[in-house]
Coordinates of C-alpha atoms and ligand atoms in Angstrom, one line a residue:
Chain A
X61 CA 17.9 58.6 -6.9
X62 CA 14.7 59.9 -8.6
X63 CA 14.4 63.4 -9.3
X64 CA 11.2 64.2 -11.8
X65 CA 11.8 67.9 -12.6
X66 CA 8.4 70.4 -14.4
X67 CA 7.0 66.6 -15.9
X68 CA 4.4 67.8 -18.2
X69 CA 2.7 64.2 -20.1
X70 CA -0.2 62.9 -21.1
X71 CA -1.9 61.5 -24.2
X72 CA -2.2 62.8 -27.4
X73 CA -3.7 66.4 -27.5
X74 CA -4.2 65.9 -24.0
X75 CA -2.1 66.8 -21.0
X76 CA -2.9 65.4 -17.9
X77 CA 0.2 66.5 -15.8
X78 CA 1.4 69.8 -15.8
X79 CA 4.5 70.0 -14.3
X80 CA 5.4 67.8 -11.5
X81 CA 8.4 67.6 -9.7
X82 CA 9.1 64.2 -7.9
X83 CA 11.7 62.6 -5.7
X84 CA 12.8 59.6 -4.4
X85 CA 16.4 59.7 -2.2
X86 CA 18.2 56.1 -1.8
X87 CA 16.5 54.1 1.1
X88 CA 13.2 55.8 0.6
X89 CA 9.4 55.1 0.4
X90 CA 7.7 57.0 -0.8
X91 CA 3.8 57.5 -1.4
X92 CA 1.9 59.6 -3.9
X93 CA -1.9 59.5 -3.5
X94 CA -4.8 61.4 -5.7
X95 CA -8.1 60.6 -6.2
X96 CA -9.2 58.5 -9.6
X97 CA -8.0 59.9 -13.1
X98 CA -5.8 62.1 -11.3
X99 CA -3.3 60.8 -13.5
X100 CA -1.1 58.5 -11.1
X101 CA -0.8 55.6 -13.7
X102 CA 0.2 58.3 -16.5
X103 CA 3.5 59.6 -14.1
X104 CA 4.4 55.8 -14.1
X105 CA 4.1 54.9 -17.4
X106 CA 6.2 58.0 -18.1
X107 CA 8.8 56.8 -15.6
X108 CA 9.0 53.3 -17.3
X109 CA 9.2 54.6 -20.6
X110 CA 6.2 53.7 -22.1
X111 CA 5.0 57.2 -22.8
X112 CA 7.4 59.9 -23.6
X113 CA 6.7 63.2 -21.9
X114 CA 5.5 66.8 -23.1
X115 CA 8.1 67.9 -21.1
X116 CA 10.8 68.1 -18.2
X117 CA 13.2 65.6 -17.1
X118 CA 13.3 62.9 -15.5
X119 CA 16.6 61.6 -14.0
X120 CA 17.5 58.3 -12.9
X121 CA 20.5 57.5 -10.6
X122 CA 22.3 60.0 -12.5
X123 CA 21.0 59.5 -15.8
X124 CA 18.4 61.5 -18.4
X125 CA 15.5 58.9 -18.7
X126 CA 12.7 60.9 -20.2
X127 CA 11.6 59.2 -23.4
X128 CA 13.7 56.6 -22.9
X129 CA 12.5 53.0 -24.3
X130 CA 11.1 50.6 -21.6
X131 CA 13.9 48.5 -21.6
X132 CA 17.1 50.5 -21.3
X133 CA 15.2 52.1 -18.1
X134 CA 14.7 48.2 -16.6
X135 CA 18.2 47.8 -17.3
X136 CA 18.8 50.7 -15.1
X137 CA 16.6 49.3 -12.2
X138 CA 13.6 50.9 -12.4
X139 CA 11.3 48.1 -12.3
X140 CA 7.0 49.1 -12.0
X141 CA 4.8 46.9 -11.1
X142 CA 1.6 47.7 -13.0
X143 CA -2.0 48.5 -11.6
X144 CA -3.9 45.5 -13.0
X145 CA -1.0 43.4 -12.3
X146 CA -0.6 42.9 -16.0
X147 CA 1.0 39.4 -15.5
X148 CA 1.4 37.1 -18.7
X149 CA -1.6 35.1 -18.5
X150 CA -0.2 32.1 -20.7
X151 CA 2.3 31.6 -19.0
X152 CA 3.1 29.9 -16.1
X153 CA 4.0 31.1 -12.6
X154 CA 7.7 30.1 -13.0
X155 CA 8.1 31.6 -16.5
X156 CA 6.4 34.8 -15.4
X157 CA 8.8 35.1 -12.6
X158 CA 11.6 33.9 -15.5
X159 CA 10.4 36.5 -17.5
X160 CA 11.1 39.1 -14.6
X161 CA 15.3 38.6 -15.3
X162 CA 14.1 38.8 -18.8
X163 CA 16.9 41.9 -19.2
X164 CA 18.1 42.4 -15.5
X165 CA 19.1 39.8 -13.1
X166 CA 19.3 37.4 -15.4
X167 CA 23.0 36.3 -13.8
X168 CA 21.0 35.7 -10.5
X169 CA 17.9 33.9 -11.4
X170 CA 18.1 30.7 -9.7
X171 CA 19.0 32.3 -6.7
X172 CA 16.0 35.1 -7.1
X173 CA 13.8 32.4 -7.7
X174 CA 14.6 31.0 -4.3
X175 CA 14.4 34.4 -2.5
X176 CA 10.6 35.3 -4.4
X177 CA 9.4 31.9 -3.5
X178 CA 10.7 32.3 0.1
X179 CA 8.6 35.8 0.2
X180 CA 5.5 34.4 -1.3
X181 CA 5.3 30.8 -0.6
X182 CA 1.7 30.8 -2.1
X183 CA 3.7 31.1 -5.5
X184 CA 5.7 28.3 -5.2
X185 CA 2.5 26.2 -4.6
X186 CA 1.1 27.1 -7.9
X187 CA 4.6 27.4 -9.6
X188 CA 3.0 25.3 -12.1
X189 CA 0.0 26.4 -12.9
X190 CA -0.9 29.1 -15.7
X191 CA -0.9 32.9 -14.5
X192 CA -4.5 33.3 -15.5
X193 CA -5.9 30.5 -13.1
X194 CA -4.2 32.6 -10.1
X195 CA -6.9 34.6 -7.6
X196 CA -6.6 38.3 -7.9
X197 CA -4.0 38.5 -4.8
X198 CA -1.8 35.5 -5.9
X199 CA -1.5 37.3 -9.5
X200 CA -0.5 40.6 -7.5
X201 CA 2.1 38.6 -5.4
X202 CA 3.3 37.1 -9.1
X203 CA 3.3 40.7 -10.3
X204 CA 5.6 42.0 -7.1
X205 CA 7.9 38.8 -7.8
X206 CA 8.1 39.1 -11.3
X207 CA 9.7 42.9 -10.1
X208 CA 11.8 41.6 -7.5
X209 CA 13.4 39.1 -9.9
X210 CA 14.6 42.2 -12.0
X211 CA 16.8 42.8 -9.2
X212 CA 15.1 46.9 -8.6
X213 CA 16.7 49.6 -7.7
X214 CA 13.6 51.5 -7.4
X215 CA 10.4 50.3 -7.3
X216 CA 7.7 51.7 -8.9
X217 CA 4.0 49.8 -7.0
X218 CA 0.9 51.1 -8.4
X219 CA -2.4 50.4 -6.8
X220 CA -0.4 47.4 -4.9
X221 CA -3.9 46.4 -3.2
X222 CA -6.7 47.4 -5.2
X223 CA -9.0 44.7 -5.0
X224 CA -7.1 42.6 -1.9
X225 CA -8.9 41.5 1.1
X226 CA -7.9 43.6 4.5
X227 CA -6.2 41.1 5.8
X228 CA -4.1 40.9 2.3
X229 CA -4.3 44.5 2.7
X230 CA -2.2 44.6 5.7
X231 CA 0.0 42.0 4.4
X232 CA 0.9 44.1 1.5
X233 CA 1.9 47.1 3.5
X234 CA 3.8 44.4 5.5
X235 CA 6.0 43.2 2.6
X236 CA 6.7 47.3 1.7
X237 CA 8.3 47.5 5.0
X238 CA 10.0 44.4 5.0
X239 CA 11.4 45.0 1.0
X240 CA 12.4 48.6 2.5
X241 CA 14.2 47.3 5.1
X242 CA 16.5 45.1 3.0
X243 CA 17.2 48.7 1.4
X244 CA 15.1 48.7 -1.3
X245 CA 13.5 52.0 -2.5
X246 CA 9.9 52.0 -3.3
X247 CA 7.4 54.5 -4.9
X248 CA 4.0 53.4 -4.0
X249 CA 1.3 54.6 -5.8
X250 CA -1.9 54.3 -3.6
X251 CA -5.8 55.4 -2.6
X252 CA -5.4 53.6 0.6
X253 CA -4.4 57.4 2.1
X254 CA -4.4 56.2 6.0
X255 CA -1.7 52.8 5.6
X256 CA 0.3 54.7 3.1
X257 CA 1.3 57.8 5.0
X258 CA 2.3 55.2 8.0
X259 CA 4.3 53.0 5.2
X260 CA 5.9 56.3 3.6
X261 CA 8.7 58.5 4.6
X262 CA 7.5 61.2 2.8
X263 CA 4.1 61.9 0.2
X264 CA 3.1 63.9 -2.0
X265 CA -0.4 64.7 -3.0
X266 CA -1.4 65.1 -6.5
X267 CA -4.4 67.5 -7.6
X268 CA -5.4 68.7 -11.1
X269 CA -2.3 67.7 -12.7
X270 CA 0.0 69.3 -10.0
X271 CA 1.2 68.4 -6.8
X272 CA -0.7 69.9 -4.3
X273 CA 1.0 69.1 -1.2
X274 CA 4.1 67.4 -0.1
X275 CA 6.1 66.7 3.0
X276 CA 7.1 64.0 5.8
X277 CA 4.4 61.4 5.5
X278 CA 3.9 61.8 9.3
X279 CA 3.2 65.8 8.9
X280 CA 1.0 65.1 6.0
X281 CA -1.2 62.3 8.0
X282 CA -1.2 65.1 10.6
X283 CA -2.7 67.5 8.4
X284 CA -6.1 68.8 9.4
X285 CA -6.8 70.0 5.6
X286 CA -5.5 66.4 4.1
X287 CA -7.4 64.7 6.8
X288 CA -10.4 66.5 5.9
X289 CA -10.5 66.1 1.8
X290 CA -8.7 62.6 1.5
X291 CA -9.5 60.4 5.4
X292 CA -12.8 61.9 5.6
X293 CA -11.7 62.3 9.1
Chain B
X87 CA -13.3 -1.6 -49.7
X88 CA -9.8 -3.3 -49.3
X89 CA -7.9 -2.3 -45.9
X90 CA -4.6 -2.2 -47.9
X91 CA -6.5 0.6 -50.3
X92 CA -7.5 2.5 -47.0
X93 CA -4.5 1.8 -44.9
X94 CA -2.4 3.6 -48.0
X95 CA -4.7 5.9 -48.3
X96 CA -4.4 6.8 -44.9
X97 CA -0.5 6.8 -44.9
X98 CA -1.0 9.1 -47.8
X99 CA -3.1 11.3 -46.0
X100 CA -0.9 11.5 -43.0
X101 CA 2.6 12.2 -45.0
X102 CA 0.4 15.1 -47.0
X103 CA -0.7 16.9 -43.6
X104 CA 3.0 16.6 -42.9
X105 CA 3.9 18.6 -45.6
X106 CA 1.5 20.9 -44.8
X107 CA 2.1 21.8 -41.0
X108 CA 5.3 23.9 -41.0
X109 CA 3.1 26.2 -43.5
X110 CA 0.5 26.1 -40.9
X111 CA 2.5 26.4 -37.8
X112 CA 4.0 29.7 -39.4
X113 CA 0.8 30.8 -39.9
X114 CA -0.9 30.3 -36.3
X115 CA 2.5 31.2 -34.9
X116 CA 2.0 35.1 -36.8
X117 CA -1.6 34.9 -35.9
X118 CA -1.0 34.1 -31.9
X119 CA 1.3 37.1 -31.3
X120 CA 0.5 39.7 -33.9
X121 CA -3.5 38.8 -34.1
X122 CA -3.7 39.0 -37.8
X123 CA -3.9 36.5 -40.7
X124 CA -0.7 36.9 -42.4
X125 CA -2.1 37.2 -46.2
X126 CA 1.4 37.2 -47.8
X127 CA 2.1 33.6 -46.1
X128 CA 1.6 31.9 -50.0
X129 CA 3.5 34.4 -51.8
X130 CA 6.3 34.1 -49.3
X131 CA 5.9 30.4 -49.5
X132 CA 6.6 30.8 -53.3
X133 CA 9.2 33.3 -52.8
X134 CA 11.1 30.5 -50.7
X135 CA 10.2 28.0 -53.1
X136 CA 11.9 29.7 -56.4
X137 CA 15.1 30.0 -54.0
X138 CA 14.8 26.3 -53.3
X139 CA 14.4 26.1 -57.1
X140 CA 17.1 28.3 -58.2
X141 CA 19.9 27.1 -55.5
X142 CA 19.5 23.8 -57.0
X143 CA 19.1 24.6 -60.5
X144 CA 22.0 27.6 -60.4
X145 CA 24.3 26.1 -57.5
X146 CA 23.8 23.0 -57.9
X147 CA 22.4 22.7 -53.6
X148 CA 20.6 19.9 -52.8
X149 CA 17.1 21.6 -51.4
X150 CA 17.7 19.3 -48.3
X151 CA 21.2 20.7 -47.7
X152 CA 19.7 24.3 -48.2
X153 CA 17.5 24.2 -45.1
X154 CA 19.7 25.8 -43.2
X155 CA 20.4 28.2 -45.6
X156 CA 16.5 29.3 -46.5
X157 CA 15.4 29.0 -42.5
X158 CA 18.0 31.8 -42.6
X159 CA 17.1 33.8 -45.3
X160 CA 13.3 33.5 -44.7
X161 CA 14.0 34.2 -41.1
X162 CA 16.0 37.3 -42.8
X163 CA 13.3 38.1 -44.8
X164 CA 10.6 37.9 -42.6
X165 CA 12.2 40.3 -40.1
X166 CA 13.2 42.8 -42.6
X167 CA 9.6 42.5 -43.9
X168 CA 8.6 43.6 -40.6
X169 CA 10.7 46.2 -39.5
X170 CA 10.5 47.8 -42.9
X171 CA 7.3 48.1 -43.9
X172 CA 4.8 46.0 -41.7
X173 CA 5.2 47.6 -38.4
X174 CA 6.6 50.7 -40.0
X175 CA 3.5 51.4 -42.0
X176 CA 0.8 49.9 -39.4
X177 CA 1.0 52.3 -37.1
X178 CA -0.4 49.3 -34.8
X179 CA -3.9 49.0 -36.2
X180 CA -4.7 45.2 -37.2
X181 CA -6.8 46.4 -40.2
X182 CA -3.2 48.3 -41.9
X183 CA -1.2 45.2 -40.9
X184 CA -3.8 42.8 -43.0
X185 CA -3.7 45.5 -45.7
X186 CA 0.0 45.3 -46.6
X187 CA 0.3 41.7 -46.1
X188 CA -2.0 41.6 -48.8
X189 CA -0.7 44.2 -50.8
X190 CA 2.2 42.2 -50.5
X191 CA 1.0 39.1 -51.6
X192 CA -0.2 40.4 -54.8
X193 CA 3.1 42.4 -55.6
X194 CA 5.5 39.2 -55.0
X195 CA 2.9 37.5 -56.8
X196 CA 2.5 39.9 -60.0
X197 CA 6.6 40.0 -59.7
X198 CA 7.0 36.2 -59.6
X199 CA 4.2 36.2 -63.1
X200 CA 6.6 38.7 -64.8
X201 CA 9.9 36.9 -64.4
X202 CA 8.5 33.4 -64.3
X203 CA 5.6 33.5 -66.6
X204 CA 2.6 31.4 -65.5
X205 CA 4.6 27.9 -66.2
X206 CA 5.2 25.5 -63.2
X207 CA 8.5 24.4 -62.9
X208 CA 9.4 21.1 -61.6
X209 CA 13.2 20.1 -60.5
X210 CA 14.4 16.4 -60.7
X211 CA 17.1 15.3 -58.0
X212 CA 18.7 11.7 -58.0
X213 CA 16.0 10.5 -55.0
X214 CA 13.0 12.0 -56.7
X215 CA 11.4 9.2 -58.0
X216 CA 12.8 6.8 -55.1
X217 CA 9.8 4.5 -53.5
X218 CA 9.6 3.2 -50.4
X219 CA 7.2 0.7 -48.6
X220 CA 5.7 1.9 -45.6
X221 CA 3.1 -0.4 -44.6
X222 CA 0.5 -1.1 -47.2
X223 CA 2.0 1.9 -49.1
X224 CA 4.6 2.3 -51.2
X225 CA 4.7 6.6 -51.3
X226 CA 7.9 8.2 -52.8
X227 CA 10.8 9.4 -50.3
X228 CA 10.6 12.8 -50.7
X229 CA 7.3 12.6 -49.1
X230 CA 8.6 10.5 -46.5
X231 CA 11.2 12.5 -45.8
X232 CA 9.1 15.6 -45.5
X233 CA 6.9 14.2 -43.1
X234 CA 9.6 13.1 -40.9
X235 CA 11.7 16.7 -41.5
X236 CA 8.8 18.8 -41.1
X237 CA 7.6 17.2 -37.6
X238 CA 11.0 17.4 -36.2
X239 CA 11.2 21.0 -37.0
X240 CA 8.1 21.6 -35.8
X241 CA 9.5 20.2 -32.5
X242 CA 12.0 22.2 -32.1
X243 CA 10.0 25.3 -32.9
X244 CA 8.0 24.1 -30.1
X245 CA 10.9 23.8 -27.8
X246 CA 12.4 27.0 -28.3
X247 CA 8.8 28.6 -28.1
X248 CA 8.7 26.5 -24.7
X249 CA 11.9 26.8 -22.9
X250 CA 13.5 30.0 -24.4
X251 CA 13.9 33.6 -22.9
X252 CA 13.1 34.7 -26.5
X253 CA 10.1 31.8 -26.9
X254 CA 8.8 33.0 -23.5
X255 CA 9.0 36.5 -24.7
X256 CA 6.9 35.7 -27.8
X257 CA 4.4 34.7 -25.9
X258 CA 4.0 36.8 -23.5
X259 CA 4.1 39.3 -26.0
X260 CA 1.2 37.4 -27.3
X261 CA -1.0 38.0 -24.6
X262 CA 0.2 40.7 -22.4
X263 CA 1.7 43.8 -24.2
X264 CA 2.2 46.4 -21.2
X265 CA 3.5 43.8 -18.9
X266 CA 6.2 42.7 -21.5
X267 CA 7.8 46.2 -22.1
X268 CA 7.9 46.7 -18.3
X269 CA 9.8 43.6 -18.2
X270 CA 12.2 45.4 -20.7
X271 CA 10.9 43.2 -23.6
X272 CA 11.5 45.1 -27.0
X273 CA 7.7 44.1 -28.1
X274 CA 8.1 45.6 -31.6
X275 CA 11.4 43.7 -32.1
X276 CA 9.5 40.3 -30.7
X277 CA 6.5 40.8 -33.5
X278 CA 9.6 41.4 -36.2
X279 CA 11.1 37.9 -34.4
X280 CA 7.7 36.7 -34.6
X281 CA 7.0 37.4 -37.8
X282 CA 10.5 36.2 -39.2
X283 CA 10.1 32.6 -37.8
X284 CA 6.7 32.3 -39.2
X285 CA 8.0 33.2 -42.5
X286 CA 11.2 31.2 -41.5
X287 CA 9.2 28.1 -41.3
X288 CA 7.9 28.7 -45.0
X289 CA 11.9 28.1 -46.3
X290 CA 11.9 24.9 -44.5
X291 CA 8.7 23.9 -46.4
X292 CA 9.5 24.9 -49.2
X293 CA 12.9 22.8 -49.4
X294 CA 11.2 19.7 -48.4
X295 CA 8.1 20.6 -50.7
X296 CA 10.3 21.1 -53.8
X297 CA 11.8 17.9 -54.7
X298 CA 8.2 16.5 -54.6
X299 CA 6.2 19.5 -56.0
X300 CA 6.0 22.3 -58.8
X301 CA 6.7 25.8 -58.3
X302 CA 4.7 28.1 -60.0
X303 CA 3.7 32.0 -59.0
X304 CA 0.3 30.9 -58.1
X305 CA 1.4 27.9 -56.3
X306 CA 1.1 29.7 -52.8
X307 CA -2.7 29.7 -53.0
X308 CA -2.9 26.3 -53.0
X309 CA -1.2 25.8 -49.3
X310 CA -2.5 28.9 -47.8
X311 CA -6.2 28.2 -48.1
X312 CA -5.3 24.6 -46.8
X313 CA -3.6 26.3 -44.0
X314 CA -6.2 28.5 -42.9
X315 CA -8.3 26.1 -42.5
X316 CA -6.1 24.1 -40.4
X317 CA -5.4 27.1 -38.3
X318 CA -9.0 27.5 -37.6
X319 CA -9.7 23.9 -37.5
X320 CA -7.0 23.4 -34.7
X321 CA -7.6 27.0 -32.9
X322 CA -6.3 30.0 -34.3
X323 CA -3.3 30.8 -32.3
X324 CA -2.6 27.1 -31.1
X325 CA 0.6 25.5 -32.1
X326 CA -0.7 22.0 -31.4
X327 CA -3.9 22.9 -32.9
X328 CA -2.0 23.8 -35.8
X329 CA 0.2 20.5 -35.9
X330 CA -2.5 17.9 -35.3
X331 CA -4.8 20.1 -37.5
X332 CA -2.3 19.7 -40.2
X333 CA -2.8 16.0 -39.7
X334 CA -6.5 15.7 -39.7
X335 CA -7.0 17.9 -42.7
X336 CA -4.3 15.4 -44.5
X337 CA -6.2 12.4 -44.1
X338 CA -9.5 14.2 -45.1
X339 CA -7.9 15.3 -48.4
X340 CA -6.8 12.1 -48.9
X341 CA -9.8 9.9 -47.7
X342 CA -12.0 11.9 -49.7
X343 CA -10.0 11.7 -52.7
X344 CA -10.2 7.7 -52.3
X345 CA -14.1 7.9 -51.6
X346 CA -14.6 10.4 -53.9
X347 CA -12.4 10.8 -56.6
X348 CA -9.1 12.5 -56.8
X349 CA -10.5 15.9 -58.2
X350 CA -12.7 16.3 -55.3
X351 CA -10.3 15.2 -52.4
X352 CA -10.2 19.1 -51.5
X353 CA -13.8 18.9 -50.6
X354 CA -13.8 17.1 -47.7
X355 CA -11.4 20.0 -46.4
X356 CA -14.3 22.8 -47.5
X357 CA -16.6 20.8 -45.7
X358 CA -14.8 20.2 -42.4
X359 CA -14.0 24.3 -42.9
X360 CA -17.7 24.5 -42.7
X361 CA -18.6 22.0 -39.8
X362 CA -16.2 23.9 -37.9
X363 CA -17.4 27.1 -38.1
X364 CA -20.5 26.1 -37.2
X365 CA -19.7 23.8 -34.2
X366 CA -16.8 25.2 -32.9
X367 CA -15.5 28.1 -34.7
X368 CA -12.7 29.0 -31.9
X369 CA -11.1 25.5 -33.2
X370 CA -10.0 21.8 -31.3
X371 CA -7.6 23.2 -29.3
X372 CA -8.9 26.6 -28.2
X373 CA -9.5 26.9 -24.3
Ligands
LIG465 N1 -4.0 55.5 -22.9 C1 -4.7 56.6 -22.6 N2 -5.2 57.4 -23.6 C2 -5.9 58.5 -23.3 N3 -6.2 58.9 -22.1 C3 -5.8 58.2 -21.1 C4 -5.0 57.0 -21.3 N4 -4.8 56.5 -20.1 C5 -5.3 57.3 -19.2 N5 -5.9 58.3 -19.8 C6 -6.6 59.4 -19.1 O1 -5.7 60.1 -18.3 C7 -6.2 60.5 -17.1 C8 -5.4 60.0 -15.9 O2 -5.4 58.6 -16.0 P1 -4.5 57.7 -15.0 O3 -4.7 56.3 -15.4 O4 -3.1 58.3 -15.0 O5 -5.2 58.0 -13.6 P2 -4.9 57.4 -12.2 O6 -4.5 58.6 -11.3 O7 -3.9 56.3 -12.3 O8 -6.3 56.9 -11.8 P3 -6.7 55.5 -11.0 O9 -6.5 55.8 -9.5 O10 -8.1 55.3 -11.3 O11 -5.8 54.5 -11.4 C9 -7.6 60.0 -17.1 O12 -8.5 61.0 -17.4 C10 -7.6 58.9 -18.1 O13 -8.9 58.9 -18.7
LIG466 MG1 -3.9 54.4 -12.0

């Protein structure tokens, strides 16, 4: 449903990527890993619109999304839930999640609202209360359900537990399974090398700008050269 | 001192900070989401006023009646403003956006001096000069009426600010740029929005202002310094802040002016200005 095609991007003068070619099939998860500044965030914000690439394309269930504005490619179903979380800090828990069907699924919100605050109960409990007042791991649950209530296609998590406890840790790799099981498709953006590959179907690992290895999550955990530079094993 | 001299005083005070928080309100409401002191608020304010001016003068509109019809217009106005030239020419840096609303400001202002000339121009309507007795006061009704429109305006701002997709938007936009546009908020068209009720609030004002006030070219100064300081008084950003704010700084002008003599009610507002930026300079209602 994803196909990213000779992506070149980055910022101003800059280019960080230099041709990548991505892709998620229907059904999928799938992980991309790469050390710090390797430019992970910069493929997403590509994907979502908010930077428009150097160069390449970037399709979308069908349709040319490179350089498209933010919204048209929510309205599409690609829904990313930021590193940082990036919740509305103002606002409350409820109206965050509102916020979520801001453009798609606004038809279904009630309902939504229901099924977010049946996946993170915690949420409901401070339904209240003002996004900034949440711990670190409540505002990345808030972030996740302010994504589900867009109703995604495809969805983009970056960095899902930087900064979560291990127990969160494992809670979070939990929910990627569980989401993937209802059918939803998920590019998940992570450090966390080890949980990834056994929560993704395939990987791909970026290096310098390029990808420097792909393949079957499995094979890649298998991998004596990707144990050695990224497990420390 | 009598109590009936105070208690009118006070009513005074109170009906003038009425007429002064839809100016304010705009002004914090620019401020919250866009981060920048909105220079051309007086001009615009004038702007609206003349229209007041002219579609009762030339059509014969009551400026009550025209509300509707200036909210709309301003609204108009403000977004245009926006999309045109404000966030064309900012390029997003604060610094350009205080630029041309100040550029702005002096160009409506210098236009205004060439077609208007420097006279102040009052309007008489049938319920000008109409007194009524509130309490120990007897205060004209166009002052009355002012207070009353302006709050209820201002509470329904405040409700669709509250309970809107497009109020929710605005302030997350305020606070959270990234995470709007991933919801598929259209943050530039939200500032325009933004910006467009702020200035939308100023044709409101300006209706209810004009059966009771002059219009002149300069006569946006006046209200816009008086704003400020209520928007820093109440917390630069804060609606409430901006409402009560309005309030307070009323019943200063006005308390002063009975303690110490009409020409120097406006002190007491120079003077709070002053406390409060060296007390509390993020404002009442800051957190
Ligand atoms: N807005 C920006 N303007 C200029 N350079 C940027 C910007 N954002 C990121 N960069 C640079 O682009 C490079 C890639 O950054 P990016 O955030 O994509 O890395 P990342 O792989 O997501 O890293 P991390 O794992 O730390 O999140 C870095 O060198 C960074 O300094
Ligand atoms: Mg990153």
């Amino acid at each position: 449903m994803l196909e990213v095609r000779g992506l070149r991007a980055g910022y101003g003068e800059v280019e960080i990527l230099h041709g990548m070619d991505i892709d998620v099939a229907e059904g999928e998860v799938v992980a991309v890993l790469g050390s710090n500044g390797v430019g992970k965030s910069t493929l997403n914000n590509n994907l979502s619109g908010i930077c428009v690439p150097f160069g390449g394309s970037i399709r979308f269930c069908g349709e040319d999304i490179a350089g498209a504005n933010p919204a048209r490619i929510v309205d599409l179903g690609l829904i990313q839930v930021p590193e940082g979380r990036r919740v509305f800090p103002n606002l409350s828990v409820r109206e965050n999640l509102e916020l979520g069907s801001y453009r798609r699924g606004k038809a279904a919100r009630a309902r939504n609202l229901g099924r977010v605050t049946r996946i993170f109960p915690r949420l409901m409990e401070r339904f209240g209360q003002m996004a900034a007042t949440l711990s670190g791991g409540e505002q990345q649950m808030l972030a996740i359900g302010r994504g589900l209530m867009s109703e995604p296609r495809l969805l983009i998590l970056d960095e899902p537990t930087l900064g979560l406890s291990p127990i969160l840790v494992d809670e979070m790799f939990e929910l990627i399974g569980e989401l993937n099981g209802e059918g939803l498709s998920i590019l998940l953006i992570e450090q966390n090398a080890v949980q990834s590959l056994e929560a993704a179907d395939r990987a791909y690992i970026i290096e310098h700008g390029v990808v420097a290895m792909s393949g079957p999550a499995a094979e890649l955990a298998g991998s004596p050269d990707l144990r050695a530079r990224y497990l420390g094993l | 001192m009598d109590a009936t001299i105070l208690g009118a005083a006070v009513i005074n005070g109170l009906l003038l900070g009425g007429s002064y928080a839809l100016v304010a309100v705009g002004l914090t409401l620019i401020y919250g989401v866009l981060h920048i002191i909105n220079f051309a608020h007086g001009s615009m304010l004038m702007l609206a006023m003349y229209g007041a001016y002219f579609l009762l003068m030339k059509a014969k509109i009551d400026p009550y009646a025209a509300i509707p019809l200036m909210v709309a217009a301003m609204f108009a106005a403000g977004y245009v403003l926006y999309r045109g030239l404000i966030g064309r020419f900012s390029h997003g840096k604060d610094e350009n956006i205080l630029l041309i609303t100040l550029g702005l400001s002096i160009v409506l202002e210098n236009v205004a001096l060439f077609f208007f000339k420097g006279d102040s121009q009052t309007v008489t309507v049938s319920y000008s000069d109409r007194m009524v007795a509130l309490g120990p006061a007897l205060v004209p009704l166009p002052k009355l009426v002012s207070f009353v429109a302006s709050l209820v305006l201002c509470a329904a701002l405040a409700w669709f600010i509250a309970r809107t997709d497009t109020g929710r938007a605005i302030r997350a936009v305020a606070k959270e740029r990234h995470g709007a546009r991933l919801v598929g908020i259209d943050v530039e068209k939200i500032f325009a929005v933004s910006y467009g009720i702020g200035i939308a609030c100023l044709g409101a004002a300006a209706c209810l202002l004009i059966p009771s006030f002059y219009v002149s070219p300069s006569v946006g100064h006046l209200f816009v310094i008086v704003a400020f300081t209520i928007v820093v008084l109440g917390g630069m950003g804060s609606f409430i802040g901006a409402l009560v704010g309005s309030l307070i700084i009323g019943l200063t002008e006005s308390l002063s002016g009975l303690f110490l003599g009409e020409a120097l009610g406006q002190i007491g507002i120079s003077l709070i200005f002053i406390l409060i930026l060296l007390f509390r300079p993020t404002g009442i209602f800051s957190k």
